[in-house]
Tab-separated table of C-alpha atoms in Angstrom:
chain	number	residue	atom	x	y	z
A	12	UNK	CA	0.000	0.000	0.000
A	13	UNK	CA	1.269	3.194	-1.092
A	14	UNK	CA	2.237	5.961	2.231
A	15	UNK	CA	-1.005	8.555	2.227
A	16	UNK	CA	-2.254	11.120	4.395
A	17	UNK	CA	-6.354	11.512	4.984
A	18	UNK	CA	-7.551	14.872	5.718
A	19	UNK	CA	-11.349	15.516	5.101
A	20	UNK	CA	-12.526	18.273	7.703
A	21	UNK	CA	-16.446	18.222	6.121
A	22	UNK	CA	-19.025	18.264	8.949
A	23	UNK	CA	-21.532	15.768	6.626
A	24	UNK	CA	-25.109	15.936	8.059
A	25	UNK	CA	-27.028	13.276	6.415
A	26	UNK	CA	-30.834	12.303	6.483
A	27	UNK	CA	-34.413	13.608	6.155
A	28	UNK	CA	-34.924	17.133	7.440
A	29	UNK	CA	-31.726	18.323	7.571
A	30	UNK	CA	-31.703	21.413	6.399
A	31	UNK	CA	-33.009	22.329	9.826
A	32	UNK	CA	-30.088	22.688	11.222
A	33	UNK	CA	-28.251	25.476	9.283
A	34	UNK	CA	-29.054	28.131	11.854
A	35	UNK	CA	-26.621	26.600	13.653
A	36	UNK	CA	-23.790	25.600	11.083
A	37	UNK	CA	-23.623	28.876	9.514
A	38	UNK	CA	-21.653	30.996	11.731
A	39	UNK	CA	-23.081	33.550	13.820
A	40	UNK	CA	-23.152	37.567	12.874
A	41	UNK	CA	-22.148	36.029	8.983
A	42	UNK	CA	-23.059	38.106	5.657
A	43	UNK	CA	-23.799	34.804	3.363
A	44	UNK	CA	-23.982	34.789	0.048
A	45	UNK	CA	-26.688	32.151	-0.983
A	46	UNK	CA	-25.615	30.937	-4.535
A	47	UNK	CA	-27.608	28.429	-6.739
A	48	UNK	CA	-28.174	27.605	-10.470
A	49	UNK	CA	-30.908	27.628	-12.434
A	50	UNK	CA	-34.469	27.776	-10.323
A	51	UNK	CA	-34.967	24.109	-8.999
A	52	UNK	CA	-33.881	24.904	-5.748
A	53	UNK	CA	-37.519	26.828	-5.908
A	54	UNK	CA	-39.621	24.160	-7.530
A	55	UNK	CA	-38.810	21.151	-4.812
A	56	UNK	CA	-38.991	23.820	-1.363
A	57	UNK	CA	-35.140	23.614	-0.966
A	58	UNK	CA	-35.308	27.354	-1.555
A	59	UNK	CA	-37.974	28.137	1.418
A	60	UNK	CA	-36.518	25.734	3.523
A	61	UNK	CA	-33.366	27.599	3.407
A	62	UNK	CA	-34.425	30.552	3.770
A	63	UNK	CA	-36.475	29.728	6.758
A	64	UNK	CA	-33.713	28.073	8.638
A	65	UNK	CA	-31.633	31.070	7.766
A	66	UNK	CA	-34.160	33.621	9.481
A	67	UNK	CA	-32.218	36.834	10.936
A	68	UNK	CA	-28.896	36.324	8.787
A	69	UNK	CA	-27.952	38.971	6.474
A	70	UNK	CA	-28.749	37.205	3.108
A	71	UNK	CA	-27.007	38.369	-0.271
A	72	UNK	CA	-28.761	36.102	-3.460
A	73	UNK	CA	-26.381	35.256	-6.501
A	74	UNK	CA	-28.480	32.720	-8.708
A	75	UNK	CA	-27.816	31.222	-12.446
A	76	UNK	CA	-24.754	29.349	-11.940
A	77	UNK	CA	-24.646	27.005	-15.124
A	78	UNK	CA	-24.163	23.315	-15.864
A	79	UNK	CA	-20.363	23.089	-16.238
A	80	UNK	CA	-19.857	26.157	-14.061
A	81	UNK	CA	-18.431	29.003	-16.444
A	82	UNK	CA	-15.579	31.424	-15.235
A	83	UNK	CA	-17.441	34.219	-16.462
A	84	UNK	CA	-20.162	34.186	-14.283
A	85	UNK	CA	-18.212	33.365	-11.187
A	86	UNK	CA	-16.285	36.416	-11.418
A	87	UNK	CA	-19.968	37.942	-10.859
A	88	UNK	CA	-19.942	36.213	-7.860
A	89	UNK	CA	-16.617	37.282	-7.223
A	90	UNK	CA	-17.006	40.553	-7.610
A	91	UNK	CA	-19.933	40.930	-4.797
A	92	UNK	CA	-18.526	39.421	-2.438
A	93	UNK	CA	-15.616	41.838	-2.775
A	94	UNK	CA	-17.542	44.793	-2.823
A	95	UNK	CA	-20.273	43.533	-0.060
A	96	UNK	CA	-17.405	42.276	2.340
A	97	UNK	CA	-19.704	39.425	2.689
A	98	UNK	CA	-18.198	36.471	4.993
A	99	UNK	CA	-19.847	32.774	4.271
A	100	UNK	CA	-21.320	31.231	0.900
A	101	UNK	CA	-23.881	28.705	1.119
A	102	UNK	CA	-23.891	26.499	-2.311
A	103	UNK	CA	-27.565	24.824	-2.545
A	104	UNK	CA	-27.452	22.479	-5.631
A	105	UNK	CA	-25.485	20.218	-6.871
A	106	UNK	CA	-21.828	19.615	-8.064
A	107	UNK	CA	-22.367	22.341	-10.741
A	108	UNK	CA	-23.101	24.895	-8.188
A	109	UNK	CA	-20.540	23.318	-5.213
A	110	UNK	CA	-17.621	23.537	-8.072
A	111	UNK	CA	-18.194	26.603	-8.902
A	112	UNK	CA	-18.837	28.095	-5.061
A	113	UNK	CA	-14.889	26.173	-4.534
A	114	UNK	CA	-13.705	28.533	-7.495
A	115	UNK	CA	-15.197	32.056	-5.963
A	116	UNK	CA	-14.102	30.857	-2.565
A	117	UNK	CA	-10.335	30.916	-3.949
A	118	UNK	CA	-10.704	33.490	-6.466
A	119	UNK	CA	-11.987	36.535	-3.634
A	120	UNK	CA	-8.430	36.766	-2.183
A	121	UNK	CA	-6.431	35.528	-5.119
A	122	UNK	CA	-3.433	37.980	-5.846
A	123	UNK	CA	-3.387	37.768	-10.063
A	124	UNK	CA	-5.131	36.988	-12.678
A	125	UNK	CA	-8.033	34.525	-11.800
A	126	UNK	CA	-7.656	33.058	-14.678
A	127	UNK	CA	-4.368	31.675	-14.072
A	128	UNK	CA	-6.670	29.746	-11.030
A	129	UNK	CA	-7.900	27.109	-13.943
A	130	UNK	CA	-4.705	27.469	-16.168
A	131	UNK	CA	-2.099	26.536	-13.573
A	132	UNK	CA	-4.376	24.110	-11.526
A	133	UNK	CA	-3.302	26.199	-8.223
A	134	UNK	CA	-4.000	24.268	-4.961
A	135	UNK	CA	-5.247	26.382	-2.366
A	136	UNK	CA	-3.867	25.362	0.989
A	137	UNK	CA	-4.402	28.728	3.469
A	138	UNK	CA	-7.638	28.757	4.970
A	139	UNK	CA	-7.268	32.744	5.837
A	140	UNK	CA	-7.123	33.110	2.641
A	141	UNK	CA	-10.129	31.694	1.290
A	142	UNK	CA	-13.829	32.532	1.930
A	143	UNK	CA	-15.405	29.489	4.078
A	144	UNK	CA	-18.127	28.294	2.310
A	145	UNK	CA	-21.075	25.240	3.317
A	146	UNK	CA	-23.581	23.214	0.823
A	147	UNK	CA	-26.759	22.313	1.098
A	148	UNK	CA	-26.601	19.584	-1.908
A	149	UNK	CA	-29.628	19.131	-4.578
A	150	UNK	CA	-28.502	16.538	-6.610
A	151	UNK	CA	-26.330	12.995	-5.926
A	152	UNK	CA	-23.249	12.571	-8.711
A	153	UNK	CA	-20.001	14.370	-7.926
A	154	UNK	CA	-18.591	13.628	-4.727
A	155	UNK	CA	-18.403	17.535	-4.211
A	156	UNK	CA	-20.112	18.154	-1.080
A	157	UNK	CA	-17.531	15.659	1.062
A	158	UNK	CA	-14.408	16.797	-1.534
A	159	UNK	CA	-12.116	19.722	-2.289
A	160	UNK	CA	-11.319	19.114	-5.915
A	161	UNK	CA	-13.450	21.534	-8.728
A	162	UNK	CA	-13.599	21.590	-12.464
A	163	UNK	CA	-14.908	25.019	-13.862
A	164	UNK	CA	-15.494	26.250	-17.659
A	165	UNK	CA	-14.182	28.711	-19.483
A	166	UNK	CA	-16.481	29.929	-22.074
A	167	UNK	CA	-14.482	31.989	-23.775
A	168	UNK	CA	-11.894	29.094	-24.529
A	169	UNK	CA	-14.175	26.199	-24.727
A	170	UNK	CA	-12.023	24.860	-21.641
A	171	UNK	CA	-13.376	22.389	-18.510
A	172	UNK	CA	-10.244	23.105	-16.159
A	173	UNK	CA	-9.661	21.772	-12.473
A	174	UNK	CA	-8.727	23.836	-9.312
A	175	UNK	CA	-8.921	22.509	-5.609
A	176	UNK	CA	-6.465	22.344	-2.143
A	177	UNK	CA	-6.929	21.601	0.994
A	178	UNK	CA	-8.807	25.083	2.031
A	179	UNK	CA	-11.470	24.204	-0.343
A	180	UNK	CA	-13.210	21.413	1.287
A	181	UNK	CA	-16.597	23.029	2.868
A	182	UNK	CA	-16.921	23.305	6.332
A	183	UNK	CA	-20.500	21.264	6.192
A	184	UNK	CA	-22.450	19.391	3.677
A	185	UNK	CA	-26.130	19.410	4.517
A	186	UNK	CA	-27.246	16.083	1.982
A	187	UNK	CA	-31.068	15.059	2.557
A	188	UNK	CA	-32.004	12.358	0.124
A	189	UNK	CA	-35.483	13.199	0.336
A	190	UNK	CA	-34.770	15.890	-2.629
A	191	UNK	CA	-34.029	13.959	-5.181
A	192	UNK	CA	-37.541	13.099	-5.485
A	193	UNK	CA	-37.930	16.168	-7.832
A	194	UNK	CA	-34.655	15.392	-10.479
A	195	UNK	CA	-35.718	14.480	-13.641
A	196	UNK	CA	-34.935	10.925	-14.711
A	197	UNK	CA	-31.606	12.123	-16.869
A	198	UNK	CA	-30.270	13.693	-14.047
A	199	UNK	CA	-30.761	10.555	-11.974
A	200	UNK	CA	-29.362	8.370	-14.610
A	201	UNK	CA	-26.426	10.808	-14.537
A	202	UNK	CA	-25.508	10.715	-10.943
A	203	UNK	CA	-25.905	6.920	-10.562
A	204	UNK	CA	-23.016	7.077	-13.934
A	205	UNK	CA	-20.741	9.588	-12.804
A	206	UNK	CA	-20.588	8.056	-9.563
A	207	UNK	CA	-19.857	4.736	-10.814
A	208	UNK	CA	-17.368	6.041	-13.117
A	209	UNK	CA	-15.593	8.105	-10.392
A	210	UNK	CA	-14.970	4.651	-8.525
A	211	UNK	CA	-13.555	2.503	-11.804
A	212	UNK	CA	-11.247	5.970	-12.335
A	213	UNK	CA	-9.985	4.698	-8.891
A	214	UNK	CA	-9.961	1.259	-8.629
A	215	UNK	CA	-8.998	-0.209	-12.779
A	216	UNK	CA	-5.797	0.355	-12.838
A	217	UNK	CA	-2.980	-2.352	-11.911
A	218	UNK	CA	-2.843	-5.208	-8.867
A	219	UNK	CA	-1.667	-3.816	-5.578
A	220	UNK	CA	-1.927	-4.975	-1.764
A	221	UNK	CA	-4.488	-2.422	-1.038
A	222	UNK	CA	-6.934	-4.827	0.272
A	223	UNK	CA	-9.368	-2.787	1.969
A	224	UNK	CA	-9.472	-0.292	-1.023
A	225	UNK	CA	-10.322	-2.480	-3.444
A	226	UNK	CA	-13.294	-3.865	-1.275
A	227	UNK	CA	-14.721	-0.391	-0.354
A	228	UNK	CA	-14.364	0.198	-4.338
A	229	UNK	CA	-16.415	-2.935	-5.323
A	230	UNK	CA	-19.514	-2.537	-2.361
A	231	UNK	CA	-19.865	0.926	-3.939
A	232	UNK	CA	-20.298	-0.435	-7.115
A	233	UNK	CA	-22.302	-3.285	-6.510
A	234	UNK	CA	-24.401	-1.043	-4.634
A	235	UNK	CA	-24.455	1.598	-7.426
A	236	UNK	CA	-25.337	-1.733	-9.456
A	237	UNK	CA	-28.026	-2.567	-7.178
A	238	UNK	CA	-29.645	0.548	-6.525
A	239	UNK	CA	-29.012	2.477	-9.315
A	240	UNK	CA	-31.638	1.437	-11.922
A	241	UNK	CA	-34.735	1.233	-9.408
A	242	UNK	CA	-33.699	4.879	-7.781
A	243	UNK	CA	-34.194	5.986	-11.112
A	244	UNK	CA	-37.697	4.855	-11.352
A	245	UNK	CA	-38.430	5.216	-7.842
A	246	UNK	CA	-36.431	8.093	-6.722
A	247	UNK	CA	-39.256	8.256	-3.456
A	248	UNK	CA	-38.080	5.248	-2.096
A	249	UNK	CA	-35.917	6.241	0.755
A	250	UNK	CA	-33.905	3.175	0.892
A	251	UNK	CA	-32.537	3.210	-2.583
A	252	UNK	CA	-32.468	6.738	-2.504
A	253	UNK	CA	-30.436	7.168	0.523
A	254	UNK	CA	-28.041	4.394	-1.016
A	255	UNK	CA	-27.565	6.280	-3.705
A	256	UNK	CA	-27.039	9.385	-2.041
A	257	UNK	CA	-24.088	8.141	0.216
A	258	UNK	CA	-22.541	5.769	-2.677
A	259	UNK	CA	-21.851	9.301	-4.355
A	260	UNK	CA	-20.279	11.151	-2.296
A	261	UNK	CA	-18.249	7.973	-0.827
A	262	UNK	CA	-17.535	7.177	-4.334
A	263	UNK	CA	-15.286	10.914	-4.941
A	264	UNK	CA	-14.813	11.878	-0.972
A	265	UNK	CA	-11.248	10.860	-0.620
A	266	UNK	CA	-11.319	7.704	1.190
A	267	UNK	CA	-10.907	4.804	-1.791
A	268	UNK	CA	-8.534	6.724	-3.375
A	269	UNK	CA	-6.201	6.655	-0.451
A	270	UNK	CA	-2.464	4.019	-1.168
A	271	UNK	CA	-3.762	3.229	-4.213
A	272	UNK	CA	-3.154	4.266	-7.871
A	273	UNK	CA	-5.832	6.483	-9.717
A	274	UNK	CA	-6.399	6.958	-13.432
A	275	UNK	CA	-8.791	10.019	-14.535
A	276	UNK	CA	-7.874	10.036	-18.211
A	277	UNK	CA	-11.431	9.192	-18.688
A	278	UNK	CA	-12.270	12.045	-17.267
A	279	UNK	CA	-9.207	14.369	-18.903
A	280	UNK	CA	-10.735	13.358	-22.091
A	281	UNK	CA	-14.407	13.371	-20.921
A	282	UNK	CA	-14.121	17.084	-19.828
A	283	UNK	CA	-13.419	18.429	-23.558
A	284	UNK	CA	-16.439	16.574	-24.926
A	285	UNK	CA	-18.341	18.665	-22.521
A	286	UNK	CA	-16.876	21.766	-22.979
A	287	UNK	CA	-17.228	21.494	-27.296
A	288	UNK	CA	-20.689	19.509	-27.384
A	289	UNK	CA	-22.487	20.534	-24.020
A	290	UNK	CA	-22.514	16.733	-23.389
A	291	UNK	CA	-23.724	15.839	-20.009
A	292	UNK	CA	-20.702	15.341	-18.584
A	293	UNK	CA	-21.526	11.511	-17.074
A	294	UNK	CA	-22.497	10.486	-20.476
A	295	UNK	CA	-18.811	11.787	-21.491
A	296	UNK	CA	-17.726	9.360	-19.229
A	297	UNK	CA	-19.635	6.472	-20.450
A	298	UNK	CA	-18.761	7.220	-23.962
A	299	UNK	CA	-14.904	7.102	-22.956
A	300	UNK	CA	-14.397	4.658	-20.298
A	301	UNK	CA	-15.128	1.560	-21.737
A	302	UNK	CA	-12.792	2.202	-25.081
A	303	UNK	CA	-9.818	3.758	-22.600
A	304	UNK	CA	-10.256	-0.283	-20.985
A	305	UNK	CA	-10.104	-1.544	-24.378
A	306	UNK	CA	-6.935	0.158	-25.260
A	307	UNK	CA	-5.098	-0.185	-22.220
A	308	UNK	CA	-6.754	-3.804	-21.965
A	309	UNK	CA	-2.622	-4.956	-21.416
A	310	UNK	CA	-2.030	-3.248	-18.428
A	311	UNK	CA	-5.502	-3.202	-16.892
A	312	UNK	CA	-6.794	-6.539	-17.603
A	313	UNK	CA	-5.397	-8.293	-14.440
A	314	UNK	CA	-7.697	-5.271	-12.311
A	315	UNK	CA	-10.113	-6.033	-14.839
A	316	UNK	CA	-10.923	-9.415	-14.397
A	317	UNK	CA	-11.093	-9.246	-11.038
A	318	UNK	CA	-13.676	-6.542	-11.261
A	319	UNK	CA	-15.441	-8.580	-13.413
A	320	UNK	CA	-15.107	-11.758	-11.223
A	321	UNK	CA	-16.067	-9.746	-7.892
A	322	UNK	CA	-18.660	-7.418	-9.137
A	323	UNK	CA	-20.359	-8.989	-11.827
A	324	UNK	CA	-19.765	-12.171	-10.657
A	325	UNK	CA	-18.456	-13.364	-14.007
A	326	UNK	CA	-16.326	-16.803	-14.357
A	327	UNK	CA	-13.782	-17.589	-17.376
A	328	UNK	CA	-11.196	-19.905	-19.017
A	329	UNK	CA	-9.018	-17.070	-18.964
A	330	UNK	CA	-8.095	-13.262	-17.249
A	331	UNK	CA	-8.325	-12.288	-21.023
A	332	UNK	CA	-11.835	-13.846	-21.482
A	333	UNK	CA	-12.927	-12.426	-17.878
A	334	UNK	CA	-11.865	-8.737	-18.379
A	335	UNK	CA	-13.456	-8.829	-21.563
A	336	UNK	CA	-16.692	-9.770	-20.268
A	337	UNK	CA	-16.155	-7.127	-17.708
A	338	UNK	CA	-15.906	-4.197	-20.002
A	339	UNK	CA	-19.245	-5.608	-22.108
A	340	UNK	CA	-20.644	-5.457	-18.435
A	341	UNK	CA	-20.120	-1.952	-17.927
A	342	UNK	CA	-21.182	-1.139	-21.568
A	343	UNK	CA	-24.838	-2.833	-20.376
A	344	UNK	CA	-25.143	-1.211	-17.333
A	345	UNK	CA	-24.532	2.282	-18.823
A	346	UNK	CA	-27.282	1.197	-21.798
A	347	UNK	CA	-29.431	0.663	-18.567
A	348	UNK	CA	-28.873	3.286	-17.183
A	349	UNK	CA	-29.731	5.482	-20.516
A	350	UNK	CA	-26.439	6.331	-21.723
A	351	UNK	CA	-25.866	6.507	-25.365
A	352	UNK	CA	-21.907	5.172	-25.053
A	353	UNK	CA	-21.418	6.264	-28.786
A	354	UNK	CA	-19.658	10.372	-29.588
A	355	UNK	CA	-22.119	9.803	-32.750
A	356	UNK	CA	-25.374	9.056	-30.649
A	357	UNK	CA	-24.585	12.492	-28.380
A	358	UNK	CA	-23.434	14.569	-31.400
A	359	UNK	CA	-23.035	15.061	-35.231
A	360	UNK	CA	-20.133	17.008	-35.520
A	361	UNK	CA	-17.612	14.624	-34.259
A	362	UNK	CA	-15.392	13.686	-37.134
A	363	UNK	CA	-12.550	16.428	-36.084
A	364	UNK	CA	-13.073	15.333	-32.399
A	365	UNK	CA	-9.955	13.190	-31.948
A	366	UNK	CA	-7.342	15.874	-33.552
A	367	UNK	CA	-9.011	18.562	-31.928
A	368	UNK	CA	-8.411	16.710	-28.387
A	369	UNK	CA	-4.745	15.980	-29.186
A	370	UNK	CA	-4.115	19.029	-30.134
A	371	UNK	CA	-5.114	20.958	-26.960
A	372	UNK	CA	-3.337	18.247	-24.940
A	373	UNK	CA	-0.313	18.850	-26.482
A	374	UNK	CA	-0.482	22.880	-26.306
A	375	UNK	CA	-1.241	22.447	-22.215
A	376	UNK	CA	1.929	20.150	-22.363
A	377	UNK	CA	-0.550	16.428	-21.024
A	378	UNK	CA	1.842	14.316	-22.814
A	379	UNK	CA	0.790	11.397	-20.903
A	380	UNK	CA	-2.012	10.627	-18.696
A	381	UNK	CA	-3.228	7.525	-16.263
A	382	UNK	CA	-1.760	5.743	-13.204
A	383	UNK	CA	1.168	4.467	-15.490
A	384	UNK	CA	1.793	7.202	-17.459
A	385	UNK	CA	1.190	5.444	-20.302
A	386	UNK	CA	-1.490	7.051	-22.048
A	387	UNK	CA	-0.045	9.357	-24.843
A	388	UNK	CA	-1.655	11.643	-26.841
A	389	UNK	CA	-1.189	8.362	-30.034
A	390	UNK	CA	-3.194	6.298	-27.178
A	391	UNK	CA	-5.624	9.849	-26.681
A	392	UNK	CA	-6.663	9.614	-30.524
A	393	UNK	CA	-7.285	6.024	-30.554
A	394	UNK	CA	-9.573	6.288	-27.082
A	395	UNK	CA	-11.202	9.311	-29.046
A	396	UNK	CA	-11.324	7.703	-32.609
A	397	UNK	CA	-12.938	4.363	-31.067
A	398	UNK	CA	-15.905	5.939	-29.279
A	399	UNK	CA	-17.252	7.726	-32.342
């Protein structure tokens, strides 16, 4: 097992009702900023029950933060807080919203050019110099509310880019699976995805002696496996939904990722289909993954296999033969889960995709990506160039 350190200060307050309590997580005498997206927040109550538990705090609104946070309206956000000396921001949505909360939280203090946040990947690591910030999350999928790690967009560029640090994990996470009762079913069949995929990204890469690890990865996947189609249906059902709810945010939270090798090239390449097509960004995922296993089948069939023997429950002749069966798996469980795993089922203009990718890899200087290094920008194009 490889030497790690675990630091994850999140107060998480989990379960029905909730929201209650954020009279008395917020700090007293604090001028919050109450940021959210795009109007749900109103539509299920999440809005008046914030509110309501926030009665007698000095409340500055900042709503419309997009899909794929963009730069360009975070600097909005930015901008108030500066001139409003306001104290505390309180995210209520999901990862979208979180993300881009983790970005204005670093950017209020930031000496420079907050561009050069995104373009240099700075970690931010002083707490005084940060605005603390809490969540109220709206929607399972990213891991966000229990992580410090962002990815923001820059419109102007067509760019998904990643910030984080150790100041940017938020001081609570209030997550009450009751709300997911008003998602639509694609946003559902998103978060079950993107969690899923956010677990493989950290557990199919290469045999190690990280026992534990590799069990905590599998029980979240089986459970994703288990839960995941029927939450979708029956998001009301508090069982699978509360599953589902704590599979996501134990799935990107830190823990399984710990003395192990990661991967994230899926993701690496997954972020620029979002940020050219507007592709959801778990359906990048599932359009990606399964074609990254295929071409780095050599070195991640051994992890493979036993995925596929241990999750799926799938017996062979051969490792070959098993980790085979394993990636068809995951194909069939995205299908159920509504993904279109195809660039030319999510797009039409995709022919120029695979240059366009390799190119911009090459200008940022990602010459190689994955646990071993080993995927180049030749292995990039064919990844790309297979999922059309």
């Amino acid at each position: 097992m490889n030497n790690f350190e675990l630091y994850n200060p999140v107060n998480y307050v989990f379960g029905k009702g909730q929201t209650e309590k954020l009279a008395t997580l917020v700090p007293k005498n604090a001028k919050v900023l109450l940021a959210y997206g795009g109007g749900s927040i109103f539509k299920n109550g999440v809005y008046d029950q914030v509110k309501a538990a926030l009665q007698g705090f000095e409340i500055v609104e900042f709503g419309g933060i997009e899909p794929n946070p963009r730069f360009e309206t975070l600097m909005k956000a930015v901008q108030i807080i500066r001139e409003q000396k306001i104290t505390f921001i309180l995210a209520v949505g999901g990862g979208s919203v979180i993300d881009g909360v983790k970005f204005i939280s670093g950017a209020v203090n930031f000496e420079g050019d907050e561009i050069e946040i995104l373009k240099k990947r700075i970690l931010f690591t002083d707490i005084t110099k940060v605005i603390p910030f809490g969540t109220v999350l709206t929607l399972p999928a990213t891991g966000s509310e229990m992580n410090s790690g962002a990815v923001v967009t820059v419109e102007a560029t067509q760019e998904k880019l990643t910030l984080g640090g150790s100041a940017l994990f938020p001081k609570f996470s209030i997550v009450d699976p009751t709300v997911i009762v008003s998602l639509p079913k694609r946003q559902l069949q998103n978060g079950v995805v993107d969690a899923f995929t956010h677990v493989l990204e950290q557990y199919l890469t290469y045999k190690h002696d990280a026992m534990l690890q590799d069990r905590l990865a599998e029980s979240i996947l089986q459970t994703l496996i288990e839960v995941g189609p029927s939450v979708v249906e029956n998001p009301n059902d508090y069982k699978l939904a509360s599953n589902f709810v704590w599979s996501a945010t134990m799935a990107l939270n830190g823990l399984i990722q710990k003395g192990v090798p990661s991967d994230w090239a899926t993701h690496m390449i997954g972020h620029e289909l979002t940020a050219l097509y507007e592709i959801d960004h778990a359906r990048t995922l599932a359009i990606i993954g399964p074609n990254l296993y295929r071409v780095l089948f050599e070195t991640k069939k051994e992890k493979l296999a036993q995925y596929g023997q241990r999750v799926w429950n799938i017996s062979g002749n051969s490792i070959d033969e098993i980790a085979h069966q394993a990636i068809d798996k995951t194909v069939e469980f995205f299908h159920t889960m509504g993904m279109k795993t195809k660039l030319s089922e999510n797009t039409e203009n995709y022919k120029e995709t695979a240059d366009f990718i390799v190119n911009r890899f090459q200008e940022r200087g990602w010459l190689a990506l994955g646990e071993k290094q080993n995927v180049t920008l030749e292995k990039v194009r064919e990844i790309v160039e297979m999922s059309y």
